[in-house]
Amino acid sequence: MISVENLCKTFGKLQVLNGVTEHIEKGEQVVIIGPSGSGKSTFLRCLNLLEIPTSGKIFIEGEEITDPHHDINRLRQKMGMVFQQFNLFPHYSVLGNITLAPMKLKKMKAKDAEDLAMSLLSKVGLTAKANVYPAQLSGGQKQRVAIARALAMGPDIMLFDEPTSALDPEMVGEVLKVMADLARDGMTMVLVTHEMAFAKEVAQRVFFMDGGKILEQGTPEELFNHPQEQRTKDFLERVRDCK
Amino acid sequence: MVFAELYDKIYLSLIYADRWKQLFQGLGVTAEITLGALCVGIVLGVLICLMKISGNKPLQWIADIYLTVIRGTPMVVQLLIMWYFVLVAMDNKVLAAIIAFGINSGAYVAEIIRGGILAVDYGQTEAGRSLGLNYVQNMRYIVLPQAFKNALPPLGNELITLFKETAIVGYIALKDLTRAADTIRSATYSPVALFTAALLYLLVVLILTRLLAIFERRLRASDKR
Ligand SMILES: Nc1ncnc2c1ncn2[C@@H]1O[C@H](COP(=O)(O)OP(=O)(O)OP(=O)(O)O)[C@@H](O)[C@H]1O
Ligand SMILES: [Mg+2]
């Protein structure tokens, strides 16, 4: 479903992605871990072209999206993205946040869009907040609305960039639960996170990124319990020490 | 004795021949030009601002020339050129003044809107674009509404500035508040009409300032809704 060939990205002189080649299957849940600055976000953002790769190719469902003639906006409609900082639209209500894209991009009628939004809100457990504005929500609620918003376009792939990193600890669980539900429904997911326990639970594969490369990858069991590379071991140790 | 003289002057400048009516008619013209120019200025300002941030070189170039010329030359000169050379076919002076001031104001509004856009968190654009909105849709539904909100306080200041700056329309023989007062001055040799005009300007500015402050407070409250 997602194929990446020798993906490189530089910012000025800084080489952030250093030839990433990877394949992600339909229905697979992949977790990306790695030290800060290793290029995790950049990799994720290249997948929906929020960052334009410097070189290399990306194929989504067989189409080369890195081809300059590819319609970026149509691609993005099929890929939802969830951000660390939520990025809800403060001038729209919760309902407005969710219905905006289906109404403007799929020309969905207001009534249908609202029905869709309500069913998504019930999925994330927030029907009671439909008419509230983002400023009135807690962090965990914001992120759940952001997930509902991303789902409203009916994406085939969901990208998550540290969706729980900006949350108070007591709110992490409610967001992870929504994501676990999505995974169980078979959504193709690429997720950058520091939640190792969650990664173990839902991910089929874990990528360890370092220095702009996927240094090592495997099942959660392989990568967490039997890492091969010294850098992976060091990283996992550091993460465990923090806990 | 002194009071009687003062009263005479006031009578002559304001009451005799209903001269106060001229002042208020003048104030009406001033208000008309100000509001008209602000509307033109906002439309033009948004347009110029979008050209400037479009990333399209020729468009940016046109916007830059416009901004440089308008901000680098005196308003009076712009007004005179507009009336005597550009809009020679036009016989509506008020409309000509609205266009001249609107074009001038557009340059300042463009910078105000640009500031408003830059103040919108880039994450908003990323969220909008990641949903599949194109550049124009993202601007229209996500960025500009928030940018306008950011820009409202400085736009209010622009309104007040415009209101005072229109006092030069007498140069094209338009009878605004200033010109009306000056006409009375030359007929009466008394400064009363000019002082009255100053008082009227001040009064309107104070009222506008007050209204804007209330408006801003409301706006800030709505951020927390
Ligand atoms: N737009 C940009 N312009 C310049 N440099 C950038 C830009 N975006 C990212 N970088 C740099 O690229 C490097 C990799 O960034 P990236 O955000 O992909 O790392 P990350 O693995 O997600 O790190 P973190 O865990 O801190 O989020 C960093 O050194 C960062 O400073
Ligand atoms: Mg990151």
CSV table of C-alpha atoms in Angstrom, one decimal, chain B residues 15-176:
chain,number,residue,atom,x,y,z
B,15,ILE,CA,-25.8,80.0,13.8
B,16,TYR,CA,-26.1,82.7,11.3
B,17,ALA,CA,-27.4,81.4,8.0
B,18,ASP,CA,-27.5,77.9,9.5
B,19,ARG,CA,-23.7,77.6,9.1
B,20,TRP,CA,-23.6,74.7,11.6
B,21,LYS,CA,-25.5,72.7,9.0
B,22,GLN,CA,-22.5,73.1,6.6
B,23,LEU,CA,-20.3,71.6,9.2
B,24,PHE,CA,-22.5,68.6,9.7
B,25,GLN,CA,-22.9,68.1,6.0
B,26,GLY,CA,-19.1,68.3,5.8
B,27,LEU,CA,-18.9,65.6,8.5
B,28,GLY,CA,-21.2,63.5,6.5
B,29,VAL,CA,-18.9,63.7,3.5
B,30,THR,CA,-15.9,62.9,5.6
B,31,ALA,CA,-17.7,59.9,7.0
B,32,GLU,CA,-18.8,58.8,3.5
B,33,ILE,CA,-15.2,59.0,2.2
B,34,THR,CA,-13.8,57.3,5.2
B,35,LEU,CA,-16.1,54.3,5.2
B,36,GLY,CA,-16.0,53.9,1.4
B,37,ALA,CA,-12.2,54.1,1.4
B,38,LEU,CA,-12.0,51.5,4.1
B,39,CYS,CA,-14.1,49.1,2.1
B,40,VAL,CA,-12.0,49.6,-1.0
B,41,GLY,CA,-8.9,49.4,1.1
B,42,ILE,CA,-9.8,46.1,2.6
B,43,VAL,CA,-10.7,44.5,-0.7
B,44,LEU,CA,-7.5,45.8,-2.3
B,45,GLY,CA,-5.4,45.1,0.8
B,46,VAL,CA,-6.5,41.4,0.9
B,47,LEU,CA,-5.8,41.1,-2.8
B,48,ILE,CA,-2.4,42.7,-2.6
B,49,CYS,CA,-1.5,40.7,0.5
B,50,LEU,CA,-2.5,37.4,-1.2
B,51,MET,CA,-0.4,38.4,-4.2
B,52,LYS,CA,2.6,39.1,-2.0
B,53,ILE,CA,2.4,35.8,-0.2
B,54,SER,CA,1.4,33.8,-3.3
B,55,GLY,CA,5.0,32.8,-4.1
B,56,ASN,CA,4.3,33.8,-7.7
B,57,LYS,CA,7.1,36.2,-8.8
B,58,PRO,CA,5.3,38.5,-11.2
B,59,LEU,CA,2.4,38.9,-8.7
B,60,GLN,CA,4.8,39.6,-5.9
B,61,TRP,CA,6.6,42.1,-8.1
B,62,ILE,CA,3.4,44.0,-8.9
B,63,ALA,CA,2.4,44.0,-5.2
B,64,ASP,CA,5.8,45.3,-4.2
B,65,ILE,CA,5.7,48.1,-6.7
B,66,TYR,CA,2.3,49.1,-5.5
B,67,LEU,CA,3.3,49.1,-1.8
B,68,THR,CA,6.5,51.0,-2.5
B,69,VAL,CA,4.9,53.7,-4.6
B,70,ILE,CA,1.8,54.2,-2.4
B,71,ARG,CA,3.7,54.3,0.8
B,72,GLY,CA,6.5,56.4,-0.6
B,73,THR,CA,4.5,59.3,-1.9
B,74,PRO,CA,2.3,61.9,-0.1
B,75,MET,CA,-1.4,61.2,0.0
B,76,VAL,CA,-2.2,64.7,-1.3
B,77,VAL,CA,-0.2,64.2,-4.4
B,78,GLN,CA,-1.9,60.8,-5.0
B,79,LEU,CA,-5.3,62.5,-4.6
B,80,LEU,CA,-4.4,65.3,-7.0
B,81,ILE,CA,-3.0,62.9,-9.6
B,82,MET,CA,-6.1,60.8,-9.2
B,83,TRP,CA,-8.6,63.6,-9.7
B,84,TYR,CA,-6.8,65.7,-12.4
B,85,PHE,CA,-5.3,62.9,-14.5
B,86,VAL,CA,-6.4,59.4,-13.8
B,87,LEU,CA,-10.1,60.0,-13.2
B,88,VAL,CA,-10.6,63.0,-15.5
B,89,ALA,CA,-13.7,61.4,-16.9
B,90,MET,CA,-15.3,61.2,-13.5
B,91,ASP,CA,-17.5,64.0,-12.2
B,92,ASN,CA,-18.2,62.5,-8.8
B,93,LYS,CA,-15.7,63.9,-6.4
B,94,VAL,CA,-16.7,61.9,-3.5
B,95,LEU,CA,-16.3,58.7,-5.4
B,96,ALA,CA,-12.9,59.8,-6.7
B,97,ALA,CA,-11.8,60.6,-3.2
B,98,ILE,CA,-13.0,57.1,-2.1
B,99,ILE,CA,-11.0,55.5,-4.8
B,100,ALA,CA,-7.9,57.6,-4.1
B,101,PHE,CA,-8.0,57.0,-0.3
B,102,GLY,CA,-9.0,53.3,-0.9
B,103,ILE,CA,-6.0,52.7,-3.0
B,104,ASN,CA,-3.8,54.4,-0.4
B,105,SER,CA,-5.3,52.6,2.5
B,106,GLY,CA,-5.0,49.2,0.6
B,107,ALA,CA,-1.3,49.4,1.0
B,108,TYR,CA,-1.5,49.7,4.7
B,109,VAL,CA,-4.3,47.2,5.0
B,110,ALA,CA,-2.2,44.7,3.0
B,111,GLU,CA,0.5,44.8,5.6
B,112,ILE,CA,-2.1,44.6,8.4
B,113,ILE,CA,-3.6,41.4,6.8
B,114,ARG,CA,-0.2,40.0,6.2
B,115,GLY,CA,0.6,40.4,9.9
B,116,GLY,CA,-2.7,38.7,10.7
B,117,ILE,CA,-1.9,35.8,8.4
B,118,LEU,CA,1.6,35.4,9.8
B,119,ALA,CA,0.1,35.3,13.3
B,120,VAL,CA,-2.0,32.2,12.4
B,121,ASP,CA,-0.2,29.1,13.6
B,122,TYR,CA,1.3,27.2,10.7
B,123,GLY,CA,-0.2,24.1,12.1
B,124,GLN,CA,-3.6,25.3,10.9
B,125,THR,CA,-2.4,25.3,7.4
B,126,GLU,CA,-0.9,21.9,7.8
B,127,ALA,CA,-4.1,20.5,9.2
B,128,GLY,CA,-6.2,22.1,6.4
B,129,ARG,CA,-3.9,20.9,3.7
B,130,SER,CA,-3.6,17.4,5.2
B,131,LEU,CA,-7.4,17.1,4.9
B,132,GLY,CA,-7.0,17.7,1.2
B,133,LEU,CA,-8.0,21.4,1.0
B,134,ASN,CA,-6.1,23.2,-1.8
B,135,TYR,CA,-4.2,26.4,-1.3
B,136,VAL,CA,-7.2,28.6,-2.0
B,137,GLN,CA,-9.7,26.6,0.0
B,138,ASN,CA,-7.3,26.5,2.9
B,139,MET,CA,-6.8,30.3,2.8
B,140,ARG,CA,-10.6,30.9,2.5
B,141,TYR,CA,-11.9,28.6,5.2
B,142,ILE,CA,-9.0,28.2,7.6
B,143,VAL,CA,-6.4,31.0,7.4
B,144,LEU,CA,-8.2,34.2,6.4
B,145,PRO,CA,-11.0,34.0,9.0
B,146,GLN,CA,-8.4,33.7,11.7
B,147,ALA,CA,-6.2,36.3,10.1
B,148,PHE,CA,-9.1,38.8,10.0
B,149,LYS,CA,-9.7,38.3,13.6
B,150,ASN,CA,-6.1,39.0,14.3
B,151,ALA,CA,-6.2,42.0,12.1
B,152,LEU,CA,-9.4,43.7,13.5
B,153,PRO,CA,-7.7,45.8,16.1
B,154,PRO,CA,-5.1,47.3,13.7
B,155,LEU,CA,-7.9,47.7,11.1
B,156,GLY,CA,-9.8,49.8,13.6
B,157,ASN,CA,-6.7,52.0,14.0
B,158,GLU,CA,-6.6,52.3,10.2
B,159,LEU,CA,-10.2,53.5,10.2
B,160,ILE,CA,-9.3,56.3,12.7
B,161,THR,CA,-6.3,57.3,10.7
B,162,LEU,CA,-8.3,57.4,7.5
B,163,PHE,CA,-10.9,59.5,9.1
B,164,LYS,CA,-8.4,62.2,10.0
B,165,GLU,CA,-6.4,61.9,6.8
B,166,THR,CA,-9.5,62.6,4.6
B,167,ALA,CA,-9.2,66.2,5.8
B,168,ILE,CA,-7.1,67.0,2.7
B,169,VAL,CA,-9.9,66.4,0.2
B,170,GLY,CA,-10.4,70.2,0.1
B,171,TYR,CA,-7.5,70.0,-2.4
B,172,ILE,CA,-9.9,68.8,-5.0
B,173,ALA,CA,-12.6,71.3,-3.7
B,174,LEU,CA,-14.6,68.6,-1.9
B,175,LYS,CA,-16.6,70.1,0.9
B,176,ASP,CA,-15.8,67.8,3.8
